[in-house]
PDB file of C-alpha atoms in Angstrom:
ATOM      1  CA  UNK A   1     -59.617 -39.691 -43.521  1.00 52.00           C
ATOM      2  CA  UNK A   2     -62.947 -39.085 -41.803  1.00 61.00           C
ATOM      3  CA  UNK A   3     -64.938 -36.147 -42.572  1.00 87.00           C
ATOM      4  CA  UNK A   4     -63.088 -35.390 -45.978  1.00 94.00           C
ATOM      5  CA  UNK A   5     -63.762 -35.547 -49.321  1.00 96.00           C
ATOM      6  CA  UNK A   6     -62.323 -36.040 -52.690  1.00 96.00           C
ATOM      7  CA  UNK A   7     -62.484 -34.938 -56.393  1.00 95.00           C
ATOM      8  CA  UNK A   8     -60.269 -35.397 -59.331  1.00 95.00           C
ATOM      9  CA  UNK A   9     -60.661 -33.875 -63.141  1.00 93.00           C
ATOM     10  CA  UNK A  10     -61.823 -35.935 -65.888  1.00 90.00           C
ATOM     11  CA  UNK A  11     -57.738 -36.164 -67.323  1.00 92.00           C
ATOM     12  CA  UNK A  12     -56.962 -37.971 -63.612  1.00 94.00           C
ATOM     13  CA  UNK A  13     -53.697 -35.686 -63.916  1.00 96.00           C
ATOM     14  CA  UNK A  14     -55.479 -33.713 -61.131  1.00 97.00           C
ATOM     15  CA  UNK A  15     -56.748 -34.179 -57.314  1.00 97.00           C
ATOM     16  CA  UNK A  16     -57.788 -32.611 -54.493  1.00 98.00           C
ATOM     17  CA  UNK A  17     -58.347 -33.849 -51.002  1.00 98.00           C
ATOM     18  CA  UNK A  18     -61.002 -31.598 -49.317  1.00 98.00           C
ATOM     19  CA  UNK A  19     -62.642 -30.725 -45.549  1.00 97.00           C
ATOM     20  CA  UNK A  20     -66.622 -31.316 -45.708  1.00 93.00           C
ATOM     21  CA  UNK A  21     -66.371 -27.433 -46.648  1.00 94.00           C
ATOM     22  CA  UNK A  22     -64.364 -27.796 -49.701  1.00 95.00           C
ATOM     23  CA  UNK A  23     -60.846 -26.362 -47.770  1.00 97.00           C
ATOM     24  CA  UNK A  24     -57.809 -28.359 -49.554  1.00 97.00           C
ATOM     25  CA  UNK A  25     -55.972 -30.436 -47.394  1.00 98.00           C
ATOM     26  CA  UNK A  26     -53.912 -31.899 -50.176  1.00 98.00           C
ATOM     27  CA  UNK A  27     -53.620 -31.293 -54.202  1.00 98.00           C
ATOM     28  CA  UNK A  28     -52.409 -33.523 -56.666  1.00 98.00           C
ATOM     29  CA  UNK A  29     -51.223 -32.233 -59.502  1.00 97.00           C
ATOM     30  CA  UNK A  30     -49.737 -34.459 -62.525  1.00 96.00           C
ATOM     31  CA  UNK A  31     -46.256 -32.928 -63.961  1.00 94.00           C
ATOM     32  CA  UNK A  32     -48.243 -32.431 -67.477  1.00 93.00           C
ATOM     33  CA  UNK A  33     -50.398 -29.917 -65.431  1.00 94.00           C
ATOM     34  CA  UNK A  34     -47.814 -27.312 -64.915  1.00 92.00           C
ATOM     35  CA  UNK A  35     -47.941 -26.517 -68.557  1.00 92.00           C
ATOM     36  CA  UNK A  36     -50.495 -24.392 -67.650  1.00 91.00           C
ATOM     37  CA  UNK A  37     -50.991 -20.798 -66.797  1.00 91.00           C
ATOM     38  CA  UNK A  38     -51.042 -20.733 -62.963  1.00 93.00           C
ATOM     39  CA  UNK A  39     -54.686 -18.547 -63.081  1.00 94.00           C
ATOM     40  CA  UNK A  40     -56.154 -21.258 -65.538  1.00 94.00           C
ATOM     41  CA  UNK A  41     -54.478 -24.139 -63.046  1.00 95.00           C
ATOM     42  CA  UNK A  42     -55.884 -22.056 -59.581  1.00 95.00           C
ATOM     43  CA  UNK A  43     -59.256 -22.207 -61.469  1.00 94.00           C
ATOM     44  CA  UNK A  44     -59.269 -25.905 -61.869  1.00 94.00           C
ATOM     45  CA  UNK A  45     -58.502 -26.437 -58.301  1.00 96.00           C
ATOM     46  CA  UNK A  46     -60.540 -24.359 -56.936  1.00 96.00           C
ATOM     47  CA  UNK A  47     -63.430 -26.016 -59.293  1.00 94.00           C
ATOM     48  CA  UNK A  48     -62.252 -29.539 -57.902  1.00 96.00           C
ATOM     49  CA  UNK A  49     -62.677 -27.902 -54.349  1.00 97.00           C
ATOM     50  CA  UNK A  50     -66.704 -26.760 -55.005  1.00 95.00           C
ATOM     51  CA  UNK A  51     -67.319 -30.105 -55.978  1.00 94.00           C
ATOM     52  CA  UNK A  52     -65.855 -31.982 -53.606  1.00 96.00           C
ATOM     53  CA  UNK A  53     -67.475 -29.999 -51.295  1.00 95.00           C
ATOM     54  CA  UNK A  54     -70.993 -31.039 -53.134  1.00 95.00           C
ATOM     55  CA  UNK A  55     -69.684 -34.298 -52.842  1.00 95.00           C
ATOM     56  CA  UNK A  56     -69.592 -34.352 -48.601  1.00 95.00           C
ATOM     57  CA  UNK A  57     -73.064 -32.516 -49.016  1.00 95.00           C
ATOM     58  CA  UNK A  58     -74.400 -35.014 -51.049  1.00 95.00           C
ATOM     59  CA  UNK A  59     -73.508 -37.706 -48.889  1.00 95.00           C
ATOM     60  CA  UNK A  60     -74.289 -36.057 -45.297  1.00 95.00           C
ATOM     61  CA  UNK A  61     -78.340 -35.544 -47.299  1.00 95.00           C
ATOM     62  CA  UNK A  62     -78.129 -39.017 -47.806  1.00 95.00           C
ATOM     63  CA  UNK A  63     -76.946 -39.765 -44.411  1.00 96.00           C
ATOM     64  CA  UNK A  64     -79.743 -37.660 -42.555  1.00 96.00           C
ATOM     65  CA  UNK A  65     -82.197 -38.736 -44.582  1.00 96.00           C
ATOM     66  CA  UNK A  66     -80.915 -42.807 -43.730  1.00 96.00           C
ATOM     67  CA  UNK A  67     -81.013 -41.796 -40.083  1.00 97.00           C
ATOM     68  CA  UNK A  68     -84.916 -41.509 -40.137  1.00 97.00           C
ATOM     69  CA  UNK A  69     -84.535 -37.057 -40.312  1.00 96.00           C
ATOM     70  CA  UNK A  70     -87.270 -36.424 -42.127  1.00 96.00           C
ATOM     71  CA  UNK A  71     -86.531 -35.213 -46.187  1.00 94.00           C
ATOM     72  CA  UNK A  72     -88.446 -31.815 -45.907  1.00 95.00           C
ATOM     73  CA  UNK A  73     -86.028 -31.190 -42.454  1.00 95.00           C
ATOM     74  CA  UNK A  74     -83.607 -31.942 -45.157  1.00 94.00           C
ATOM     75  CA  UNK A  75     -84.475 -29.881 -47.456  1.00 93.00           C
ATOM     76  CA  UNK A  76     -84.598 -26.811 -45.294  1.00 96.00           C
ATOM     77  CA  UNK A  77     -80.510 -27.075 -44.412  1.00 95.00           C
ATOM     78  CA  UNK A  78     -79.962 -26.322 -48.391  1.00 93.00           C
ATOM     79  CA  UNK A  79     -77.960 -29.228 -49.046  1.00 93.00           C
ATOM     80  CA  UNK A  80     -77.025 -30.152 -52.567  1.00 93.00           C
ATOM     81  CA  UNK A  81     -78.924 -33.282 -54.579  1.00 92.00           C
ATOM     82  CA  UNK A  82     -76.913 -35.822 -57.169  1.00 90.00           C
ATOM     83  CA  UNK A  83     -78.289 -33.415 -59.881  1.00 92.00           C
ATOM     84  CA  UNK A  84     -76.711 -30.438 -58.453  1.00 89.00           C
ATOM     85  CA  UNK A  85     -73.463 -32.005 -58.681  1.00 87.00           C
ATOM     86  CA  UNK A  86     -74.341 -33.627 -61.796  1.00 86.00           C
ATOM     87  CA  UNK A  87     -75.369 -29.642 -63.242  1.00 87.00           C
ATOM     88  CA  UNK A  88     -71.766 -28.412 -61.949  1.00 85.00           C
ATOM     89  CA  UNK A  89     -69.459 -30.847 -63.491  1.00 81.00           C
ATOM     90  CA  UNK A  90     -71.481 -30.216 -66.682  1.00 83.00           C
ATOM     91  CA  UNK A  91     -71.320 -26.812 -66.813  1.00 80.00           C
ATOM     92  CA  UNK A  92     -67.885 -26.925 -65.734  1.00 72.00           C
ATOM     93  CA  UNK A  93     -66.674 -29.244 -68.058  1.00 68.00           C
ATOM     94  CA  UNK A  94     -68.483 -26.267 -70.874  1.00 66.00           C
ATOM     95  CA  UNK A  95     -66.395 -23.781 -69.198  1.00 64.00           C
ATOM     96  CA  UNK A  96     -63.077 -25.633 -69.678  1.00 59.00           C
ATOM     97  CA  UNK A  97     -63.489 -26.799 -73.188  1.00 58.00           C
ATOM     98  CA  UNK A  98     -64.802 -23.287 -74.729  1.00 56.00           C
ATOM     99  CA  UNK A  99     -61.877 -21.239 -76.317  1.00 57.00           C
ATOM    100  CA  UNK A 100     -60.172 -18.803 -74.547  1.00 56.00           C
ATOM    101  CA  UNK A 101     -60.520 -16.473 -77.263  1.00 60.00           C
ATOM    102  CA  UNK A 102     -62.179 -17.040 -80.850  1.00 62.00           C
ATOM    103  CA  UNK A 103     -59.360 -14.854 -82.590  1.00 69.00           C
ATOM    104  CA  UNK A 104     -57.464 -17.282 -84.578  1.00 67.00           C
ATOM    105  CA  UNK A 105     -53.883 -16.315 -85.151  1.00 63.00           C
ATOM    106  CA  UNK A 106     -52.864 -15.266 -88.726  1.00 63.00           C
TER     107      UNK A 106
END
């Protein structure tokens, strides 16, 4: 599909299909998935949405910048680099593997 863009967590068992913008068109989501809560499951999707969305913006930069637009012009629209995205999956993936809680049952 033209002018979309795609992301997928690190398990696979989860996908999104995305507008430029980051607006899901379509959501993948492996049977294994369900297990979760549906807030913890919204927040995973939603995550995959931000970064497919930094994705498209990564690749229209690179795209205006191949097109002879100068990089400072560039820089002015605020469009993400490959170490934004590279920042958000990691702090992401430190969001989803810290405990929910660090009371241990008894």
């Amino acid at each position: 599909m033209a002018g979309t863009s795609a992301a997928r967590s690190r398990s696979g068992r989860l996908s999104v299909i995305t507008t430029g913008q980051g607006l899901p068109l379509a959501v993948r989501i492996d049977d294994a998935e369900l297990a979760k809560g549906p807030t913890l499951l919204a927040e995973e999707i939603l995550r995959l949405c931000r970064q497919s969305a930094m994705a498209a913006g990564i690749r229209l930069r690179s795209e205006l910048i191949g097109s002879g637009i100068a990089r400072d012009t560039v820089d002015l629209m605020g469009l993400p680099r490959p170490d934004d995205l590279a920042a958000e999956e990691l702090r992401d993936d430190d969001e989803v593997s810290a405990p929910a809680s660090w009371l241990r049952s008894v």
